[in-house]
XYZ file of C-alpha atoms in Angstrom:
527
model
C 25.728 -1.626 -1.689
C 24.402 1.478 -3.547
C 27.051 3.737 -5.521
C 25.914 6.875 -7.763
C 27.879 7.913 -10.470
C 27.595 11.308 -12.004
C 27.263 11.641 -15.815
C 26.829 14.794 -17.659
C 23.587 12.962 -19.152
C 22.594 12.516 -15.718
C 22.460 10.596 -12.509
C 23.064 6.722 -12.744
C 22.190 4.169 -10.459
C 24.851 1.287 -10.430
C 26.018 -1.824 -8.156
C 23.906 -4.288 -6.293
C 20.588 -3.507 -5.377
C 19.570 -6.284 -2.602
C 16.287 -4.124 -1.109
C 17.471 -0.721 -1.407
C 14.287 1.801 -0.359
C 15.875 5.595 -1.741
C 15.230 8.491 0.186
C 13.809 11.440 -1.785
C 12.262 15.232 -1.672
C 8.821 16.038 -2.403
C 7.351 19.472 -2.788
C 4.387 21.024 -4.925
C 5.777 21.153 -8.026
C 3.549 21.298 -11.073
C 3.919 18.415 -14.202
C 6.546 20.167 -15.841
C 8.995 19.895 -13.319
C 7.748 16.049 -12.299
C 7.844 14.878 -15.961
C 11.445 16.172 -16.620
C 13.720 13.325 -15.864
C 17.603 14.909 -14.512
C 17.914 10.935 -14.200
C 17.092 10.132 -17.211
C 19.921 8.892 -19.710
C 19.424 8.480 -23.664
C 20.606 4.717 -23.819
C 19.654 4.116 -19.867
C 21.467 0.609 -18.032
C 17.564 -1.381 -18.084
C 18.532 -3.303 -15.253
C 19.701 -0.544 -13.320
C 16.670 1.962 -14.168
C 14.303 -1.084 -13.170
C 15.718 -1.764 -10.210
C 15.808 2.032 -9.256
C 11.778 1.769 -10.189
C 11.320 -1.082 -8.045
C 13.010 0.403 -4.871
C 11.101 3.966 -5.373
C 7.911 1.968 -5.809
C 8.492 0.634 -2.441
C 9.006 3.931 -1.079
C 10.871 6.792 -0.113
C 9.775 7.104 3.349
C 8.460 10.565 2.509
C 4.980 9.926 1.033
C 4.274 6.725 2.872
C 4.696 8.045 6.021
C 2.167 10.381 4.843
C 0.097 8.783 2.657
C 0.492 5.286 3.422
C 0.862 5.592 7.674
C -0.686 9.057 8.292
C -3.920 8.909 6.407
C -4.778 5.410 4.767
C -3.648 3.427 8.141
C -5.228 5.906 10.694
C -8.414 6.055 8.208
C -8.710 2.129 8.310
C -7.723 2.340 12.163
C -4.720 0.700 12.066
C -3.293 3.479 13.973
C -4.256 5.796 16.286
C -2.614 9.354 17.671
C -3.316 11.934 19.835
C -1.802 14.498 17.799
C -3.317 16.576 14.500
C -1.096 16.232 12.155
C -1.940 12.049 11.619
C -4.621 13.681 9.935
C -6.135 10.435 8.650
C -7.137 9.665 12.406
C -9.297 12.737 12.593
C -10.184 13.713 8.729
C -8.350 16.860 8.680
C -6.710 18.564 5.869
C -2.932 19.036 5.460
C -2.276 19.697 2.029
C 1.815 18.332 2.573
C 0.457 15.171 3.392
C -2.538 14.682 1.123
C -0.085 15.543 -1.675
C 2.962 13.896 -1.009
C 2.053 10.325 -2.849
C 0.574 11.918 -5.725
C 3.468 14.764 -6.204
C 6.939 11.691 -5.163
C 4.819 9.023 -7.334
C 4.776 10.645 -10.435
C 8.309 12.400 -9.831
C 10.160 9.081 -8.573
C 8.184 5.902 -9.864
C 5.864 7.079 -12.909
C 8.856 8.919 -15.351
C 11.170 5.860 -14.395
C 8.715 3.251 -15.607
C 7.816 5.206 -18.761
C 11.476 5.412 -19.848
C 11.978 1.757 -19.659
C 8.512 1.335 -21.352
C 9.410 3.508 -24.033
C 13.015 1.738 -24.880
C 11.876 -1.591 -24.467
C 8.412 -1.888 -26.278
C 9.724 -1.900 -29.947
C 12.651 -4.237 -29.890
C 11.752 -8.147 -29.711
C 15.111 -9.200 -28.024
C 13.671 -6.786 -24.787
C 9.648 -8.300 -24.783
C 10.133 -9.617 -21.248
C 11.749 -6.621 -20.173
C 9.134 -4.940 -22.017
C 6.305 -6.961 -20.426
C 7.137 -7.124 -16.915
C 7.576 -3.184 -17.019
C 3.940 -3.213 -17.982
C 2.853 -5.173 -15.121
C 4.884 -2.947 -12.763
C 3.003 0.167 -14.293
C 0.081 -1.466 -13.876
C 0.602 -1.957 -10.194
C 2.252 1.816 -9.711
C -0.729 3.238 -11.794
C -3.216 0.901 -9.650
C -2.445 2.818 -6.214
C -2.276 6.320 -7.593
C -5.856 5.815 -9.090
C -7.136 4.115 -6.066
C -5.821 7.073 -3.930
C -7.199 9.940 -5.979
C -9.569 8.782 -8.652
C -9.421 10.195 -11.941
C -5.897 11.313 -12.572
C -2.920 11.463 -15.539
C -1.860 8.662 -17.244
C -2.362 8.117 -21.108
C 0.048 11.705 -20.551
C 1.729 11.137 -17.588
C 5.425 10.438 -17.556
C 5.584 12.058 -21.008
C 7.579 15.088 -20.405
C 11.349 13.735 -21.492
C 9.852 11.669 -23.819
C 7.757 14.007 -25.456
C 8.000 17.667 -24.074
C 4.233 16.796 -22.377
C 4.412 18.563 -19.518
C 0.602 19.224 -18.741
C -0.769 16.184 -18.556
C -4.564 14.931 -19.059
C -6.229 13.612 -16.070
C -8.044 10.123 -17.508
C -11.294 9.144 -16.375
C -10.930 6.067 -13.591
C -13.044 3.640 -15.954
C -10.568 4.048 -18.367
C -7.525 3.587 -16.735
C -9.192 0.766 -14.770
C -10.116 -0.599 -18.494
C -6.411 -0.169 -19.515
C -4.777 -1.855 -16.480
C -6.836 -4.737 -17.096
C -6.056 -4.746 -20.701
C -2.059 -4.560 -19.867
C -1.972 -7.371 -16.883
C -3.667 -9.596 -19.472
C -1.476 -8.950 -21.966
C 1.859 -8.869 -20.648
C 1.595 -11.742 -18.464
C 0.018 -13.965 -21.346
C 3.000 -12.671 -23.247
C 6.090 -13.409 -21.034
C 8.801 -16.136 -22.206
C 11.084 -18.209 -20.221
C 13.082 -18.546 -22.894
C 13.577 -14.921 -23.473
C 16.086 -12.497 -21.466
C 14.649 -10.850 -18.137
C 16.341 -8.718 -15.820
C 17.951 -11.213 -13.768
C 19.439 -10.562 -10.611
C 18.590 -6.877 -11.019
C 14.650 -7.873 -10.373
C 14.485 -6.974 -6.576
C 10.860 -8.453 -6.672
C 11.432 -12.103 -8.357
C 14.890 -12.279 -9.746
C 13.464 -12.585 -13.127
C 11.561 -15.868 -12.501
C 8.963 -15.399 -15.037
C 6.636 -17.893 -13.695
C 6.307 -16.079 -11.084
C 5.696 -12.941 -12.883
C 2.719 -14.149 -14.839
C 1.018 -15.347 -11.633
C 1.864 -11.870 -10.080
C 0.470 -10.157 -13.203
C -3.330 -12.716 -12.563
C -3.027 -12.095 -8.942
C -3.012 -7.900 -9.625
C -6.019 -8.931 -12.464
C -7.958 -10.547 -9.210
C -7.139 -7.630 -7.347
C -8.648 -5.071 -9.599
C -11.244 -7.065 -10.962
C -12.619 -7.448 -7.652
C -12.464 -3.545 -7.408
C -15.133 -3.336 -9.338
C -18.233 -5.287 -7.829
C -20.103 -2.323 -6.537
C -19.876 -0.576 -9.770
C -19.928 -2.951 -12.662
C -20.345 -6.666 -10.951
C -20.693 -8.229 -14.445
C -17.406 -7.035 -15.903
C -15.892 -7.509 -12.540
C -16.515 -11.345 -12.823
C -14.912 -11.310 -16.307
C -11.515 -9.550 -14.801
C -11.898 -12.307 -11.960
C -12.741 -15.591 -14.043
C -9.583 -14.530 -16.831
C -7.376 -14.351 -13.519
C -8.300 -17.567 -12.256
C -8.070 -19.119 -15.281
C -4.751 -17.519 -16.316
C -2.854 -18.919 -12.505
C -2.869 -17.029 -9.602
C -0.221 -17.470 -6.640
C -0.123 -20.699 -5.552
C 1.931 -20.089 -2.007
C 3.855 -17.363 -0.532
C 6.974 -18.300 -1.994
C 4.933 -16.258 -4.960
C 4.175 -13.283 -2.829
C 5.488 -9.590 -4.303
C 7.761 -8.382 -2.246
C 11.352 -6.524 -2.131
C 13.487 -7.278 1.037
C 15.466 -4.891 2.813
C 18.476 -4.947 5.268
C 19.029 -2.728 8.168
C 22.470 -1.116 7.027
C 21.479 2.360 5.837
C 18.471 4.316 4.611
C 19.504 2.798 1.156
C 18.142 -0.745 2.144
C 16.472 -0.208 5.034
C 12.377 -0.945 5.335
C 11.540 3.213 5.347
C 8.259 2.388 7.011
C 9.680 0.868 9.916
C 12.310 3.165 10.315
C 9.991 6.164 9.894
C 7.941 4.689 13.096
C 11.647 4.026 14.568
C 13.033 7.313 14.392
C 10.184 9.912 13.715
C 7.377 8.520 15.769
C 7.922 5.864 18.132
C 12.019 6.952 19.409
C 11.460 4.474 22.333
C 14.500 5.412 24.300
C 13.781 9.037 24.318
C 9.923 9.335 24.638
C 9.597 6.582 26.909
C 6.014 5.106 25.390
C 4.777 8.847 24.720
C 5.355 8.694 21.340
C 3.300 10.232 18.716
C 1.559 7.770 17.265
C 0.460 4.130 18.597
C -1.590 1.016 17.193
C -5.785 1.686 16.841
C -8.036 0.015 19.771
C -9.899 -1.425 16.316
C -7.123 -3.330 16.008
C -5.569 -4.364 19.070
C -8.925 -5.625 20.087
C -9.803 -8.000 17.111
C -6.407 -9.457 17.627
C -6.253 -9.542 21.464
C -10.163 -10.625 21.925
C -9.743 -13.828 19.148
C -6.427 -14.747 20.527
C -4.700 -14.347 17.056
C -1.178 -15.545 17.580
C 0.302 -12.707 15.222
C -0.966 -9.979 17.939
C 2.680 -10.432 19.962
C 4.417 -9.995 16.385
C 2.148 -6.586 15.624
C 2.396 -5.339 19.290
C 4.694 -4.715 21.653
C 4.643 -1.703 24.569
C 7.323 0.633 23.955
C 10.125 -1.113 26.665
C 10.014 -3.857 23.421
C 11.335 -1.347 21.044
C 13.608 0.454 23.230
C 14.980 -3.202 24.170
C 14.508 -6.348 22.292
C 15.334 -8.430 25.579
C 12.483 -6.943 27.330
C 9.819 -8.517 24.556
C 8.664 -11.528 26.334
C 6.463 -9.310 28.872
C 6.328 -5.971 26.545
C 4.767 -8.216 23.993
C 3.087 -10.652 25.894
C -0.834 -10.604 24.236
C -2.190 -9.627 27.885
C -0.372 -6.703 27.860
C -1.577 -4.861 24.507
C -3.857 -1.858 24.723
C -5.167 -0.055 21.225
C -5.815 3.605 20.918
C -8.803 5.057 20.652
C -8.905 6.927 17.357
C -9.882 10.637 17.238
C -8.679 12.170 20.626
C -6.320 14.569 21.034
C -4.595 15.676 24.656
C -7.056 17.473 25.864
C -10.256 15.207 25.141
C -9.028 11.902 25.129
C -9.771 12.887 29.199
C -13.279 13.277 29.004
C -13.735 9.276 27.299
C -10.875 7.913 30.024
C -11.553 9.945 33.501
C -8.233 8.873 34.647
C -5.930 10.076 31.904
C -2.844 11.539 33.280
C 0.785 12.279 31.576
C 2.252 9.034 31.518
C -0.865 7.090 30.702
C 0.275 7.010 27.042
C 3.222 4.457 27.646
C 0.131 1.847 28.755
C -0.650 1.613 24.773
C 0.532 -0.430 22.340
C 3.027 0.707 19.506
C 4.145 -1.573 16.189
C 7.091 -4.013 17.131
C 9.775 -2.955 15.418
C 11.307 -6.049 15.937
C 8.898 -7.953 13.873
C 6.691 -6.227 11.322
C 8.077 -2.862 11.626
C 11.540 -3.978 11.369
C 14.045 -1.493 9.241
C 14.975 -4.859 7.793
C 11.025 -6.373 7.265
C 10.701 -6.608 3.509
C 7.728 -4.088 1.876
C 4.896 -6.300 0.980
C 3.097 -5.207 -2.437
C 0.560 -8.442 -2.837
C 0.512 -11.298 -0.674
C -0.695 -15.101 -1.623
C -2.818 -14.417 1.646
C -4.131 -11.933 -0.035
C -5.223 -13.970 -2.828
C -6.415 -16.581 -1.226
C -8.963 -14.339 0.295
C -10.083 -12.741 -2.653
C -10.388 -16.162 -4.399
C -12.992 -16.865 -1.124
C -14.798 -13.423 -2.338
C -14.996 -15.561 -5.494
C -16.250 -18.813 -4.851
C -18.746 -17.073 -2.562
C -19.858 -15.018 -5.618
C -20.399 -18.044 -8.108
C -17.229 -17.262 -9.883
C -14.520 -19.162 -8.503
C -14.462 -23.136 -7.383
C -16.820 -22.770 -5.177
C -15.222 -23.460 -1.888
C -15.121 -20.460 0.154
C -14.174 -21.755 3.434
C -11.141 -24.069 1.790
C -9.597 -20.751 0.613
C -10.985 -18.751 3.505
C -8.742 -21.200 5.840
C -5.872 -20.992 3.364
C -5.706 -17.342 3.464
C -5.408 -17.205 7.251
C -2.957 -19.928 7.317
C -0.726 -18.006 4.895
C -1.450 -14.915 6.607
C -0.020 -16.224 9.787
C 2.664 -18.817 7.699
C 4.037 -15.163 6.641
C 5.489 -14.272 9.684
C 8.522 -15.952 9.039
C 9.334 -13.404 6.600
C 9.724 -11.241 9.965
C 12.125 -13.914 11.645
C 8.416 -15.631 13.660
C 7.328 -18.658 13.651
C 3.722 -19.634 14.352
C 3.421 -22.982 14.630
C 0.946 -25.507 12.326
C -0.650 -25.716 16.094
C -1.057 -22.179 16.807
C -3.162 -21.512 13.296
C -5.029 -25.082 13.424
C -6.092 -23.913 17.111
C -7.340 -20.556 15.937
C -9.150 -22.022 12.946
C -11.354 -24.096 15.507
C -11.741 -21.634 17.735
C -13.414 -19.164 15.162
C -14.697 -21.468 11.709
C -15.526 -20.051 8.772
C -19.513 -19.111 9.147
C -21.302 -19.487 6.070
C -24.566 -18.881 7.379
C -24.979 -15.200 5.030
C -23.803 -13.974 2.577
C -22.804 -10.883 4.700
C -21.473 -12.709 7.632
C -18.817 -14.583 4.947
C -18.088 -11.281 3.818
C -16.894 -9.676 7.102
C -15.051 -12.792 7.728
C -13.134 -12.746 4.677
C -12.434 -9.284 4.748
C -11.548 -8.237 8.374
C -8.664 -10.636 7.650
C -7.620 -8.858 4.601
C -7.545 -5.505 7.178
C -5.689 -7.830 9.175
C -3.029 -9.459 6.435
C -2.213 -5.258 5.209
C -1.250 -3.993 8.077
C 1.488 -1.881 7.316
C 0.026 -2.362 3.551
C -2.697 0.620 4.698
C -3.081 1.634 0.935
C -4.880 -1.964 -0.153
C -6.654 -2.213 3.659
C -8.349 1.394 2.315
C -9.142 0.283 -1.141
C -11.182 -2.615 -0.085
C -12.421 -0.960 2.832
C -14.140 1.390 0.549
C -15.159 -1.683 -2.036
C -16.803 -3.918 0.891
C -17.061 -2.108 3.787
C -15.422 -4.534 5.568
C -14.398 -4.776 8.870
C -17.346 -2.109 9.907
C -15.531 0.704 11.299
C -16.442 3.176 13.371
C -15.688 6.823 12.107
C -14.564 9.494 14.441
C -16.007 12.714 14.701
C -13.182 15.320 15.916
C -14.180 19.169 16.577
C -13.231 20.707 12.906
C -12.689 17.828 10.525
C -13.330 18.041 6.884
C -15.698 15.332 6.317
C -18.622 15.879 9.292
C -17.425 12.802 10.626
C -17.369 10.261 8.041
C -14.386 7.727 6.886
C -12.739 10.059 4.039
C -13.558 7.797 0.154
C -10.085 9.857 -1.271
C -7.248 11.988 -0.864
C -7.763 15.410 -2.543
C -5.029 15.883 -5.159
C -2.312 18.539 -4.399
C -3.155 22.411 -4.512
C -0.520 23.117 -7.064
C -2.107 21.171 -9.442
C -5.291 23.812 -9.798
C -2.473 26.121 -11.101
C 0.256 24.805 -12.732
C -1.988 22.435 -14.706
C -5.488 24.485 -14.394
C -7.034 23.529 -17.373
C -6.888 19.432 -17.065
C -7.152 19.974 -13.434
C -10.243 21.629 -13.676
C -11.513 19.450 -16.004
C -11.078 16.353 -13.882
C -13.261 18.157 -11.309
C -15.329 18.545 -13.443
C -16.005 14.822 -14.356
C -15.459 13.277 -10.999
C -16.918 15.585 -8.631
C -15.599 17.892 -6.070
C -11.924 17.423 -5.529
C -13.226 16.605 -1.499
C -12.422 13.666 1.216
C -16.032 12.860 0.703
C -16.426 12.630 -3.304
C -16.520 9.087 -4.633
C -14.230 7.684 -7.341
C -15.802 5.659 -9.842
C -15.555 1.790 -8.745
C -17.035 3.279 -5.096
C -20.344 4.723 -6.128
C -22.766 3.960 -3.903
C-alpha cells in the first residue's frame, strides 16, 4: 500500500512500495516551474525518495502512453491505428504528445534523483546509496537524450538545489561521455558490505551484485550506441562492460513489478491500452489502436511461440476464458500502419465497419497485463548485444552461442507474464530458423529484429537501436500531410514552451544540433 502524508515542508511518500507506477500531470511548463521541487524535503526519508524515483521512472501513464506507445512503438511498428492522434504511426505533429516525456521526466524523475544525489554524494556511510543513484541517473538521463538529443543536464534538476531554473542544454557527446564515465564508476565502486536501500529498492532489493552487473549491462547498452558515430570508442565502452560482468540470466534483468490493485501499483502501460484504447467490452474489437502487420507477421510467419502471449483478438481481453481461440496464432492479423478510415479502403477493397475487430490487439492478459512488471533492460537484451560484439571482434567471439541465448531468454521471460514456453517450444524454433552467419549484414538483422522483438512494450530502446542499426528494415509510411515526407522520424522535437521560457539555451541547442525537426539527427545517428 501507498499512503501520503502532508508536511508543511512538503509531500512525503511513506509505506510499502511493492511496484507502485504514480499517476501524474504534465503540461508545458518552462524549467522554473519543473526544477522547483513542492516534494522536496530538507532532510528527505532516502529510501522513500528512491523508491518514489524508481516508480516515476517506470511511468506515470501520461508520457508513455504518449511517448513510449503513441510515437516510439507506432514509429518502430509495433502498433498500428487508424486514427491521427497515434501520431508516431503517421509522422504527424502534436506538440502534447511530443512533449509529454521531456516536460513529466524532468518534473517527476530528474529533480527526484538529483536530491538524493545531492544528500548522498558527500557522506561515506551513504556511498552505495550514493552510487546506485548514479546508475539510476544514468539510465533516466540515457532515454531523455536518446529521445531528443542534445538537452539539460550538467543544469538540470538544479532549481531547489541551487535556484537554476534555466537550464543549459549539453551537447549529446558529452552527456554520452558522462554517462559512461558514471556507470563505470559507480558500479566499480559499490560495497556489499556497505548499507543499500534494502527493501525500499523496487528494482533489486538492494542486492548489489546485481547492481554492478546492471550498471555493465547499461555500459553495453550505450557503448553500442555509438558504432555509427565513433566505432573505436564504442568498442572501449563495450570491452570495459564485458570485462566489468554483465547479466548473467534473467534473474538479473531490471525490472519493477506491479500488482493489479489500483493505479498506484498497477503496470500504467497496460492499463492505458485497457481502459483508454483497447475497452474490449465496450468497443467490441474497434478500438483505437491495434498491433502493426510488421509485427504480427514476423511472429505469425516464423511460428514464434510468444505470438499467442503478444496477441490476442479483442473477445481475449474482454474475456480471459475465450483466449484459447482469440489467441490461437492462426487467428492474429497486424495492422497496416499509416491508414486512417477513409483510406485504409482503397489498400483492402472490402473494408467495411466491423472489419476492425478481425485485427489483433496486445493481450492484456499476458504482456499488457495491469499487473506485467515494466521492463527497463533485459538479460535477453544483453545477450544480443554481446552477439553484436563477438560479431564485431570485441566480445568472445561466438555470435551464434549468444545469439541462441538471447532468444532463449527472450522467450524463458514469459514467465514473468504467468507463460510458460517450454525448453521444446524454443529448441524447435531455434532449428527451424539457425543463426545465419553467412554476412555480416544478414547476422545483423538476425540479431536485431529480435531485439524489436524482446522490447515490445519497451518501444523507447526498439527506437534507439532502430535508428543505430537499422534493424529490422522497416517500411515507412507516407500519410497525406505528415511532417517528415514520409520517412521514419530520427527524434521527438522538444516541447514549444521551451523556445520561450528558456529562449536563450533553447536556441542555442538549435543551434548546435540542427533544426529542432522529426528529421534532424542526434549525434550517435549521423549518417
Amino acid at each position: 500500500m501507498i499512503r501520503y502524508i502532508k508536511q508543511k515542508r512538503g509531500l512525503m511518500l511513506t509505506g510499502m512500495l511493492t511496484a507502485a507506477t504514480m499517476l501524474a500531470t504534465s503540461c508545458d511548463k518552462g524549467f522554473e516551474d519543473m526544477n522547483k521541487n513542492p516534494n522536496a524535503l530538507t532532510d528527505p526519508v532516502l529510501e522513500n525518495l528512491f523508491t518514489y524515483n524508481l516508480v516515476k521512472t517506470a511511468g506515470t501513464g501520461y508520457e508513455n502512453h504518449r511517448a513510449n506507445l503513441i510515437y516510439c512503438g507506432a514509429m518502430v511498428q509495433h502498433f498500428a491505428s487508424l486514427t491521427t492522434y497515434w501520431s508516431g504511426d503517421k509522422y504527424l505533429s502534436n506538440v502534447e504528445y511530443y512533449s509529454a516525456y521531456f516536460d513529466t521526466g524532468y518534473q517527476n524523475q530528474v529533480k527526484e534523483i538529483e536530491q538524493i544525489i545531492s544528500v548522498t554524494k558527500d557522506n561515506t556511510a551513504l556511498s552505495n546509496k550514493y552510487n546506485v543513484a548514479r546508475i539510476w541517473r544514468a539510465y533516466i538521463y540515457s532515454r531523455m537524450t536518446d529521445l531528443y538529443g542534445d538537452i539539460p543536464y550538467s543544469e538540470a534538476g538544479k532549481g531547489y538545489l541551487s535556484n537554476l531554473y534555466a537550464p543549459k542544454y549539453d551537447k549529446q557527446a558529452d552527456i554520452y561521455a558522462d554517462l559512461l564515465k558514471e556507470l563505470e564508476q559507480a558500479g566499480g565502486a559499490l560495497d556489499a558490505s556497505k548499507a543499500t536501500y534494502g527493501t525500499a529498492d523496487a528494482v533489486y532489493g538492494g542486492d548489489v551484485a546485481k547492481w554492478k552487473r546492471f550498471a555493465n549491462s547499461l555500459m553495453l547498452r550505450l557503448g553500442m550506441r555509438l558504432t555509427k558515430v565513433d566505432a573505436n570508442l564504442a568498442q572501449t565502452w563495450v570491452k570495459k562492460a564485458i570485462a566489468g560482468g554483465v547479466m548473467q540470466s534473467n534473474d538479473d534483468i531490471a525490472k519493477i513489478n506491479h500488482q493489479d490493485t489500483n493505479d498506484n501499483n498497477r503496470n500504467l502501460d497496460g492499463n492505458t491500452l485497457k481502459t483508454q484504447e483497447y475497452d474490449a467490452a465496450n468497443l467490441k474489437g474497434k478500438a483505437n489502436s491495434k498491433l502493426s502487420k510488421t509485427f504480427v507477421d514476423f511472429l505469425k510467419n516464423n511460428n514464434d511461440p510468444r505470438l499467442p502471449y503478444f496477441a490476442t483478438l479483442w473477445q481475449g481481453n474482454a474475456d480471459a476464458t475465450q483466449l484459447a481461440t482469440a489467441s490461437a496464432p492462426a487467428a492474429q492479423k497486424g495492422l497496416p500502419n499509416g491508414y486512417d478510415n477513409t483510406t485504409i479502403k482503397n489498400l483492402i477493397t472490402t473494408w467495411n465497419d466491423n472489419s476492425l475487430a478481425e485485427y489483433s490487439e496486445a493481450n492484456l492478459n499476458y504482456v499488457a497485463n495491469n499487473a506485467a512488471p515494466t521492463l527497463f533492460q533485459t538479460y535477453a537484451e544483453v545477450e544480443l548485444l554481446l552477439a553484436e560484439a563477438a560479431l564485431r571482434g570485441w566480445g568472445d567471439g561466438q555470435a551464434a552461442t549468444h545469439y541462441n541465448k538471447g532468444v532463449t531468454a527472450a522467450m524463458k521471460m514469459f514467465s514473468l507474464y504467468g507463460a510458460t514456453i517450454s525448453d521444446a517450444a524454443i529448441t524447435t524454433y531455434l532449428t527451424a530458423h539457425p543463426y545465419n552467419a553467412s554476412t555480416t549484414n544478414t547476422q545483423m538483422e538476425q540479431i536485431h529484429t529480435q531485439y524489436w522483438a524482446v522490447n515490445f512494450l519497451n518501444s523507447y530502446e526498439a527506437y534507439a537501436n532502430w535508428r543505430r542499426t537499422g534493424y529490422p528494415a522497416l517500411t515507412p509510411t507516407n500519410y497525406p500531410g505528415n511532417e517528415t515526407g514520409g520517412v521514419i522520424p530520427r527524434r521527438l522535437k522538444y516541447p514549444q514552451s521551451e523556445s520561450s521560457k528558456n529562449a536563450t539555451n533553447y536556441n542555442a541547442a538549435v543551434a548546435q544540433q540542427g533544426a529542432d525537426l522529426f528529421t534532424t539527427r542526434m549525434w550517435w545517428d549521423k549518417q
